[in-house]
């Protein structure tokens, strides 16, 4: 019998993260669900253990807080949990001009989308390498492939996630551990609402995928050990096109698609 597996999913209280946790649980993986909304995490944990019979744990945390990565790992140790798979999914975006954007919110975005993702990976990857199994699934975005005027920090954080993940995938190659970057395009979650972009062409055009379809695409890619997963034909075509467009043009297209405030 193969040893049991535990996954830590950040941003598991809703959207893509909640669905990614479901994918792992469906295959018998025990899950640790992390986000700020403790009630939503408890509800999801109960539903996953009832449906799939896996062990579930809830770890409420605010990933925008400096040093939170270390606190999370300390709490995992206290709970006696070994994380085989880390899913860095928590993230958010805001729309608007950088020069007038809420200062703290921009820093928090880097905190959640970049710093916490990097710190958790740094703390949990060595154990995976030592055991020679497991891996990291980072949720980036198609936003990571070009600059995004009026969402400048969000696009930059996702460019970081893409670059960081692809570099790590090569570093760990051949050691039993894999790193995957899931880069979704518009997806039906709370993201657009929280980012204040429900009226953006990207989300109004009907092109948004369901969070279940996006998660399942990323999960399968992770299980295959792919370094990059772009779900959906139109997202794949968009990413492919950015290779040939001058970056100044690609960033104008991005600005048009997500719109101004
Ligand atoms: N939806 C899209 O169109 C889209 C497209 C490309 C990429 N993505 C990426 O997909 C990922 C998941 O987003 P989603 O679309 O599923 O949106 P969502 O439904 O808003 O989910 C975001 C998750 O992140 C958690 N989170 C946010 N801030 C946090 C913080 N400070 N500390 C801990 N957890 C925090 C939220 O939980 P709490 O609020 O309970 O803390 C929630 O569980 C994000 O990285 C996003 O950038 C989304």
mmCIF file of C-alpha atoms and ligand atoms in Angstrom:
data_model
loop_
_atom_site.group_PDB
_atom_site.id
_atom_site.type_symbol
_atom_site.label_atom_id
_atom_site.label_comp_id
_atom_site.label_asym_id
_atom_site.label_seq_id
_atom_site.Cartn_x
_atom_site.Cartn_y
_atom_site.Cartn_z
ATOM 1 C CA UNK A 1 0.000 0.000 0.000
ATOM 2 C CA UNK A 2 1.368 3.436 -0.904
ATOM 3 C CA UNK A 3 1.970 5.827 2.033
ATOM 4 C CA UNK A 4 -0.764 8.350 2.782
ATOM 5 C CA UNK A 5 -0.356 11.830 1.366
ATOM 6 C CA UNK A 6 -1.196 15.232 2.854
ATOM 7 C CA UNK A 7 -1.759 18.428 0.878
ATOM 8 C CA UNK A 8 -1.766 21.970 2.244
ATOM 9 C CA UNK A 9 -4.019 24.212 0.139
ATOM 10 C CA UNK A 10 -3.886 27.969 0.705
ATOM 11 C CA UNK A 11 -6.938 30.017 -0.225
ATOM 12 C CA UNK A 12 -9.092 26.919 0.252
ATOM 13 C CA UNK A 13 -12.177 28.749 1.542
ATOM 14 C CA UNK A 14 -13.581 29.469 -1.932
ATOM 15 C CA UNK A 15 -13.062 29.360 -5.690
ATOM 16 C CA UNK A 16 -10.176 27.528 -7.321
ATOM 17 C CA UNK A 17 -8.531 26.597 -3.998
ATOM 18 C CA UNK A 18 -11.684 24.953 -2.644
ATOM 19 C CA UNK A 19 -11.958 22.955 -5.880
ATOM 20 C CA UNK A 20 -8.276 21.988 -5.850
ATOM 21 C CA UNK A 21 -8.735 20.647 -2.314
ATOM 22 C CA UNK A 22 -11.686 18.611 -3.602
ATOM 23 C CA UNK A 23 -9.539 17.123 -6.419
ATOM 24 C CA UNK A 24 -6.905 15.929 -3.932
ATOM 25 C CA UNK A 25 -9.500 14.630 -1.441
ATOM 26 C CA UNK A 26 -11.316 12.739 -4.203
ATOM 27 C CA UNK A 27 -8.107 10.784 -4.810
ATOM 28 C CA UNK A 28 -7.711 9.975 -1.087
ATOM 29 C CA UNK A 29 -5.251 12.700 -0.088
ATOM 30 C CA UNK A 30 -5.648 14.169 3.415
ATOM 31 C CA UNK A 31 -6.102 17.939 3.279
ATOM 32 C CA UNK A 32 -5.091 20.963 5.315
ATOM 33 C CA UNK A 33 -7.224 23.958 4.377
ATOM 34 C CA UNK A 34 -5.815 27.446 4.937
ATOM 35 C CA UNK A 35 -7.451 30.888 4.526
ATOM 36 C CA UNK A 36 -8.767 33.650 6.799
ATOM 37 C CA UNK A 37 -12.460 32.603 6.765
ATOM 38 C CA UNK A 38 -12.518 29.922 9.449
ATOM 39 C CA UNK A 39 -16.245 29.122 9.144
ATOM 40 C CA UNK A 40 -15.981 28.533 5.402
ATOM 41 C CA UNK A 41 -12.924 26.320 5.947
ATOM 42 C CA UNK A 42 -14.749 24.262 8.600
ATOM 43 C CA UNK A 43 -17.752 23.775 6.294
ATOM 44 C CA UNK A 44 -15.540 22.710 3.394
ATOM 45 C CA UNK A 45 -13.464 20.393 5.596
ATOM 46 C CA UNK A 46 -16.623 18.676 6.901
ATOM 47 C CA UNK A 47 -17.958 18.255 3.387
ATOM 48 C CA UNK A 48 -14.668 16.757 2.104
ATOM 49 C CA UNK A 49 -14.304 14.293 4.975
ATOM 50 C CA UNK A 50 -17.984 13.235 4.702
ATOM 51 C CA UNK A 51 -17.807 12.783 0.941
ATOM 52 C CA UNK A 52 -14.355 11.265 0.496
ATOM 53 C CA UNK A 53 -13.475 9.865 3.946
ATOM 54 C CA UNK A 54 -10.140 11.699 4.100
ATOM 55 C CA UNK A 55 -8.643 13.397 7.158
ATOM 56 C CA UNK A 56 -9.165 17.163 7.050
ATOM 57 C CA UNK A 57 -7.563 19.960 9.062
ATOM 58 C CA UNK A 58 -8.290 23.656 9.172
ATOM 59 C CA UNK A 59 -5.550 26.241 9.553
ATOM 60 C CA UNK A 60 -6.875 29.800 9.693
ATOM 61 C CA UNK A 61 -4.186 32.352 8.796
ATOM 62 C CA UNK A 62 -3.755 35.742 7.165
ATOM 63 C CA UNK A 63 -1.022 35.324 4.563
ATOM 64 C CA UNK A 64 -0.500 39.067 4.197
ATOM 65 C CA UNK A 65 1.143 39.203 7.639
ATOM 66 C CA UNK A 66 4.953 39.320 7.651
ATOM 67 C CA UNK A 67 6.502 36.079 8.964
ATOM 68 C CA UNK A 68 3.256 34.133 8.615
ATOM 69 C CA UNK A 69 4.966 31.338 6.636
ATOM 70 C CA UNK A 70 7.018 30.347 9.679
ATOM 71 C CA UNK A 71 3.911 30.462 11.933
ATOM 72 C CA UNK A 72 2.035 28.193 9.520
ATOM 73 C CA UNK A 73 4.838 25.629 9.488
ATOM 74 C CA UNK A 74 5.096 25.759 13.299
ATOM 75 C CA UNK A 75 1.365 25.060 13.522
ATOM 76 C CA UNK A 76 1.694 22.145 11.099
ATOM 77 C CA UNK A 77 4.451 20.730 13.331
ATOM 78 C CA UNK A 78 2.248 21.133 16.427
ATOM 79 C CA UNK A 79 -0.524 19.273 14.586
ATOM 80 C CA UNK A 80 1.987 16.512 13.758
ATOM 81 C CA UNK A 81 1.443 16.945 10.019
ATOM 82 C CA UNK A 82 3.934 16.333 7.227
ATOM 83 C CA UNK A 83 3.039 18.209 4.062
ATOM 84 C CA UNK A 84 3.736 16.191 0.911
ATOM 85 C CA UNK A 85 2.107 18.628 -1.494
ATOM 86 C CA UNK A 86 1.905 22.405 -1.161
ATOM 87 C CA UNK A 87 -0.733 24.247 -3.182
ATOM 88 C CA UNK A 88 -0.015 27.978 -3.140
ATOM 89 C CA UNK A 89 -3.348 29.231 -4.403
ATOM 90 C CA UNK A 90 -4.312 32.149 -2.105
ATOM 91 C CA UNK A 91 -4.221 35.439 -3.950
ATOM 92 C CA UNK A 92 -6.126 38.535 -4.904
ATOM 93 C CA UNK A 93 -5.965 41.455 -7.315
ATOM 94 C CA UNK A 94 -7.157 45.044 -7.429
ATOM 95 C CA UNK A 95 -7.953 47.220 -10.411
ATOM 96 C CA UNK A 96 -6.944 50.859 -10.680
ATOM 97 C CA UNK A 97 -4.021 53.159 -11.312
ATOM 98 C CA UNK A 98 -1.012 52.337 -9.156
ATOM 99 C CA UNK A 99 -0.269 55.968 -8.224
ATOM 100 C CA UNK A 100 -3.616 56.320 -6.442
ATOM 101 C CA UNK A 101 -4.141 52.716 -5.334
ATOM 102 C CA UNK A 102 -4.501 51.916 -1.646
ATOM 103 C CA UNK A 103 -0.925 51.689 -0.447
ATOM 104 C CA UNK A 104 -1.383 48.930 2.140
ATOM 105 C CA UNK A 105 -3.521 46.829 -0.194
ATOM 106 C CA UNK A 106 -0.752 46.788 -2.829
ATOM 107 C CA UNK A 107 1.788 45.673 -0.227
ATOM 108 C CA UNK A 108 -0.613 43.044 1.119
ATOM 109 C CA UNK A 109 -1.041 41.735 -2.424
ATOM 110 C CA UNK A 110 2.716 41.209 -2.715
ATOM 111 C CA UNK A 111 2.593 39.662 0.773
ATOM 112 C CA UNK A 112 -0.039 37.070 -0.169
ATOM 113 C CA UNK A 113 0.694 36.461 -3.879
ATOM 114 C CA UNK A 114 4.513 36.500 -3.621
ATOM 115 C CA UNK A 115 6.061 36.552 -0.131
ATOM 116 C CA UNK A 116 3.902 33.920 1.568
ATOM 117 C CA UNK A 117 4.051 31.686 -1.530
ATOM 118 C CA UNK A 118 7.852 31.951 -1.574
ATOM 119 C CA UNK A 119 8.286 31.473 2.165
ATOM 120 C CA UNK A 120 5.990 28.431 2.396
ATOM 121 C CA UNK A 121 7.788 26.869 -0.557
ATOM 122 C CA UNK A 122 11.197 27.546 0.996
ATOM 123 C CA UNK A 123 10.077 25.970 4.281
ATOM 124 C CA UNK A 124 8.316 22.892 2.876
ATOM 125 C CA UNK A 125 10.317 21.988 -0.249
ATOM 126 C CA UNK A 126 13.427 20.682 1.585
ATOM 127 C CA UNK A 127 11.347 18.002 3.365
ATOM 128 C CA UNK A 128 9.830 16.923 0.061
ATOM 129 C CA UNK A 129 13.285 16.617 -1.496
ATOM 130 C CA UNK A 130 14.537 14.643 1.504
ATOM 131 C CA UNK A 131 11.620 12.211 1.171
ATOM 132 C CA UNK A 132 11.968 12.174 -2.631
ATOM 133 C CA UNK A 133 8.268 12.668 -3.243
ATOM 134 C CA UNK A 134 5.557 15.307 -3.416
ATOM 135 C CA UNK A 135 5.623 18.726 -4.958
ATOM 136 C CA UNK A 136 4.338 22.252 -5.265
ATOM 137 C CA UNK A 137 1.393 23.535 -7.286
ATOM 138 C CA UNK A 138 1.476 27.321 -7.582
ATOM 139 C CA UNK A 139 -1.531 29.205 -8.920
ATOM 140 C CA UNK A 140 -0.324 31.940 -11.242
ATOM 141 C CA UNK A 141 -2.441 33.461 -13.993
ATOM 142 C CA UNK A 142 -2.446 34.253 -17.698
ATOM 143 C CA UNK A 143 -1.766 37.749 -16.263
ATOM 144 C CA UNK A 144 1.786 36.530 -15.648
ATOM 145 C CA UNK A 145 2.659 36.550 -19.345
ATOM 146 C CA UNK A 146 2.527 40.320 -19.970
ATOM 147 C CA UNK A 147 2.422 43.633 -18.084
ATOM 148 C CA UNK A 148 -1.026 44.815 -16.959
ATOM 149 C CA UNK A 149 -1.569 48.583 -16.821
ATOM 150 C CA UNK A 150 -4.223 49.434 -14.171
ATOM 151 C CA UNK A 151 -3.513 46.118 -12.457
ATOM 152 C CA UNK A 152 0.239 46.629 -12.415
ATOM 153 C CA UNK A 153 1.079 44.944 -9.111
ATOM 154 C CA UNK A 154 -1.252 41.988 -9.662
ATOM 155 C CA UNK A 155 0.228 41.202 -13.106
ATOM 156 C CA UNK A 156 3.749 41.605 -11.721
ATOM 157 C CA UNK A 157 3.032 39.206 -8.835
ATOM 158 C CA UNK A 158 1.778 36.613 -11.297
ATOM 159 C CA UNK A 159 4.839 37.078 -13.538
ATOM 160 C CA UNK A 160 6.882 36.297 -10.420
ATOM 161 C CA UNK A 161 4.839 33.148 -9.709
ATOM 162 C CA UNK A 162 5.363 31.926 -13.271
ATOM 163 C CA UNK A 163 9.103 32.607 -13.366
ATOM 164 C CA UNK A 164 9.715 31.253 -9.847
ATOM 165 C CA UNK A 165 7.735 28.069 -10.509
ATOM 166 C CA UNK A 166 9.378 27.305 -13.856
ATOM 167 C CA UNK A 167 12.850 27.839 -12.387
ATOM 168 C CA UNK A 168 12.097 25.580 -9.399
ATOM 169 C CA UNK A 169 10.667 22.900 -11.693
ATOM 170 C CA UNK A 170 14.095 22.650 -13.318
ATOM 171 C CA UNK A 171 15.982 22.750 -10.007
ATOM 172 C CA UNK A 172 14.087 19.740 -8.621
ATOM 173 C CA UNK A 173 13.980 17.763 -11.857
ATOM 174 C CA UNK A 174 14.853 14.075 -11.372
ATOM 175 C CA UNK A 175 14.562 14.163 -7.554
ATOM 176 C CA UNK A 176 11.037 12.713 -7.209
ATOM 177 C CA UNK A 177 9.501 16.141 -6.611
ATOM 178 C CA UNK A 178 7.670 18.306 -9.157
ATOM 179 C CA UNK A 179 6.655 21.965 -9.407
ATOM 180 C CA UNK A 180 3.692 23.090 -11.502
ATOM 181 C CA UNK A 181 2.383 26.554 -12.289
ATOM 182 C CA UNK A 182 -1.356 26.616 -13.002
ATOM 183 C CA UNK A 183 -2.071 29.766 -15.024
ATOM 184 C CA UNK A 184 -5.841 30.264 -15.335
ATOM 185 C CA UNK A 185 -7.561 32.953 -17.345
ATOM 186 C CA UNK A 186 -10.871 34.452 -16.174
ATOM 187 C CA UNK A 187 -12.601 32.030 -13.819
ATOM 188 C CA UNK A 188 -16.010 32.218 -12.128
ATOM 189 C CA UNK A 189 -15.017 32.884 -8.489
ATOM 190 C CA UNK A 190 -15.104 35.776 -6.006
ATOM 191 C CA UNK A 191 -11.914 37.103 -7.601
ATOM 192 C CA UNK A 192 -13.533 39.590 -10.030
ATOM 193 C CA UNK A 193 -15.891 40.890 -7.356
ATOM 194 C CA UNK A 194 -13.055 41.365 -4.863
ATOM 195 C CA UNK A 195 -10.918 43.032 -7.539
ATOM 196 C CA UNK A 196 -13.754 45.388 -8.481
ATOM 197 C CA UNK A 197 -13.815 44.148 -12.073
ATOM 198 C CA UNK A 198 -17.171 42.408 -12.528
ATOM 199 C CA UNK A 199 -17.853 44.767 -15.431
ATOM 200 C CA UNK A 200 -14.542 44.022 -17.177
ATOM 201 C CA UNK A 201 -14.733 42.625 -20.716
ATOM 202 C CA UNK A 202 -12.724 39.613 -19.527
ATOM 203 C CA UNK A 203 -15.512 38.565 -17.185
ATOM 204 C CA UNK A 204 -18.484 39.884 -19.162
ATOM 205 C CA UNK A 205 -17.524 38.191 -22.431
ATOM 206 C CA UNK A 206 -18.725 34.788 -21.204
ATOM 207 C CA UNK A 207 -15.206 33.386 -21.540
ATOM 208 C CA UNK A 208 -14.794 32.682 -17.821
ATOM 209 C CA UNK A 209 -14.303 29.007 -16.965
ATOM 210 C CA UNK A 210 -15.764 27.267 -13.918
ATOM 211 C CA UNK A 211 -13.473 26.937 -10.905
ATOM 212 C CA UNK A 212 -14.019 23.153 -10.971
ATOM 213 C CA UNK A 213 -12.776 22.875 -14.586
ATOM 214 C CA UNK A 214 -9.744 25.066 -13.859
ATOM 215 C CA UNK A 215 -8.840 23.126 -10.720
ATOM 216 C CA UNK A 216 -9.204 19.763 -12.378
ATOM 217 C CA UNK A 217 -6.966 20.897 -15.283
ATOM 218 C CA UNK A 218 -4.303 22.049 -12.801
ATOM 219 C CA UNK A 219 -4.611 18.929 -10.685
ATOM 220 C CA UNK A 220 -4.127 16.576 -13.656
ATOM 221 C CA UNK A 221 -1.136 18.613 -14.856
ATOM 222 C CA UNK A 222 0.399 18.447 -11.370
ATOM 223 C CA UNK A 223 -0.086 14.677 -11.228
ATOM 224 C CA UNK A 224 1.621 14.351 -14.639
ATOM 225 C CA UNK A 225 4.491 16.531 -13.401
ATOM 226 C CA UNK A 226 3.941 19.264 -16.021
ATOM 227 C CA UNK A 227 5.698 22.524 -15.200
ATOM 228 C CA UNK A 228 2.967 24.734 -16.731
ATOM 229 C CA UNK A 229 -0.789 24.305 -17.081
ATOM 230 C CA UNK A 230 -2.940 26.828 -18.954
ATOM 231 C CA UNK A 231 -6.583 25.711 -18.858
ATOM 232 C CA UNK A 232 -8.931 26.429 -21.787
ATOM 233 C CA UNK A 233 -8.347 26.929 -25.496
ATOM 234 C CA UNK A 234 -8.805 30.706 -25.552
ATOM 235 C CA UNK A 235 -6.379 31.134 -22.632
ATOM 236 C CA UNK A 236 -3.832 28.897 -24.378
ATOM 237 C CA UNK A 237 -4.238 30.926 -27.592
ATOM 238 C CA UNK A 238 -3.808 34.189 -25.662
ATOM 239 C CA UNK A 239 -0.644 32.990 -23.960
ATOM 240 C CA UNK A 240 0.723 31.724 -27.300
ATOM 241 C CA UNK A 241 0.014 35.101 -28.928
ATOM 242 C CA UNK A 242 1.997 36.988 -26.273
ATOM 243 C CA UNK A 243 5.147 35.273 -27.599
ATOM 244 C CA UNK A 244 4.842 37.122 -30.880
ATOM 245 C CA UNK A 245 3.350 40.478 -29.868
ATOM 246 C CA UNK A 246 5.658 43.337 -28.849
ATOM 247 C CA UNK A 247 5.282 43.674 -25.054
ATOM 248 C CA UNK A 248 3.945 47.225 -25.423
ATOM 249 C CA UNK A 249 1.100 45.879 -27.582
ATOM 250 C CA UNK A 250 0.455 42.882 -25.313
ATOM 251 C CA UNK A 251 0.130 45.195 -22.309
ATOM 252 C CA UNK A 252 -2.367 47.415 -24.207
ATOM 253 C CA UNK A 253 -4.455 44.337 -25.008
ATOM 254 C CA UNK A 254 -4.365 43.294 -21.328
ATOM 255 C CA UNK A 255 -5.439 46.787 -20.238
ATOM 256 C CA UNK A 256 -8.349 46.682 -22.695
ATOM 257 C CA UNK A 257 -9.482 43.253 -21.500
ATOM 258 C CA UNK A 258 -9.517 44.013 -17.793
ATOM 259 C CA UNK A 259 -10.557 47.662 -18.253
ATOM 260 C CA UNK A 260 -9.999 50.701 -16.076
ATOM 261 C CA UNK A 261 -11.873 51.453 -12.837
HETATM 262 N N1 LIG B 1 -10.737 33.986 -10.808
HETATM 263 C C1 LIG B 1 -9.921 34.359 -11.781
HETATM 264 O O1 LIG B 1 -10.351 34.914 -12.802
HETATM 265 C C2 LIG B 1 -8.442 34.034 -11.675
HETATM 266 C C3 LIG B 1 -7.679 34.038 -12.856
HETATM 267 C C4 LIG B 1 -6.324 33.743 -12.771
HETATM 268 C C5 LIG B 1 -5.750 33.448 -11.556
HETATM 269 N N2 LIG B 1 -6.512 33.460 -10.437
HETATM 270 C C6 LIG B 1 -5.846 33.159 -9.155
HETATM 271 O O2 LIG B 1 -6.489 32.065 -8.535
HETATM 272 C C7 LIG B 1 -6.212 32.105 -7.142
HETATM 273 C C8 LIG B 1 -7.506 31.826 -6.392
HETATM 274 O O3 LIG B 1 -8.416 32.877 -6.602
HETATM 275 P P1 LIG B 1 -9.966 32.622 -6.924
HETATM 276 O O4 LIG B 1 -10.220 33.040 -8.306
HETATM 277 O O5 LIG B 1 -10.359 31.273 -6.518
HETATM 278 O O6 LIG B 1 -10.633 33.756 -6.015
HETATM 279 P P2 LIG B 1 -11.349 33.684 -4.593
HETATM 280 O O7 LIG B 1 -12.580 32.854 -4.679
HETATM 281 O O8 LIG B 1 -11.466 35.109 -4.172
HETATM 282 O O9 LIG B 1 -10.322 32.915 -3.662
HETATM 283 C C9 LIG B 1 -9.184 33.526 -3.104
HETATM 284 C C10 LIG B 1 -8.736 32.689 -1.917
HETATM 285 O O10 LIG B 1 -7.550 33.289 -1.360
HETATM 286 C C11 LIG B 1 -7.777 33.485 0.026
HETATM 287 N N3 LIG B 1 -7.061 34.667 0.509
HETATM 288 C C12 LIG B 1 -7.130 35.934 0.038
HETATM 289 N N4 LIG B 1 -6.396 36.753 0.800
HETATM 290 C C13 LIG B 1 -5.854 35.980 1.791
HETATM 291 C C14 LIG B 1 -5.027 36.248 2.904
HETATM 292 N N5 LIG B 1 -4.611 37.502 3.202
HETATM 293 N N6 LIG B 1 -4.645 35.222 3.706
HETATM 294 C C15 LIG B 1 -5.087 33.958 3.457
HETATM 295 N N7 LIG B 1 -5.875 33.643 2.399
HETATM 296 C C16 LIG B 1 -6.272 34.648 1.593
HETATM 297 C C17 LIG B 1 -9.279 33.666 0.181
HETATM 298 O O11 LIG B 1 -9.724 33.294 1.483
HETATM 299 P P3 LIG B 1 -10.122 34.290 2.665
HETATM 300 O O12 LIG B 1 -10.720 35.503 2.068
HETATM 301 O O13 LIG B 1 -11.059 33.447 3.477
HETATM 302 O O14 LIG B 1 -8.848 34.564 3.391
HETATM 303 C C18 LIG B 1 -9.794 32.640 -0.829
HETATM 304 O O15 LIG B 1 -9.840 31.364 -0.255
HETATM 305 C C19 LIG B 1 -5.598 33.464 -6.859
HETATM 306 O O16 LIG B 1 -4.189 33.319 -6.693
HETATM 307 C C20 LIG B 1 -5.905 34.255 -8.123
HETATM 308 O O17 LIG B 1 -4.945 35.265 -8.370
HETATM 309 C C21 LIG B 1 -7.853 33.738 -10.464
#
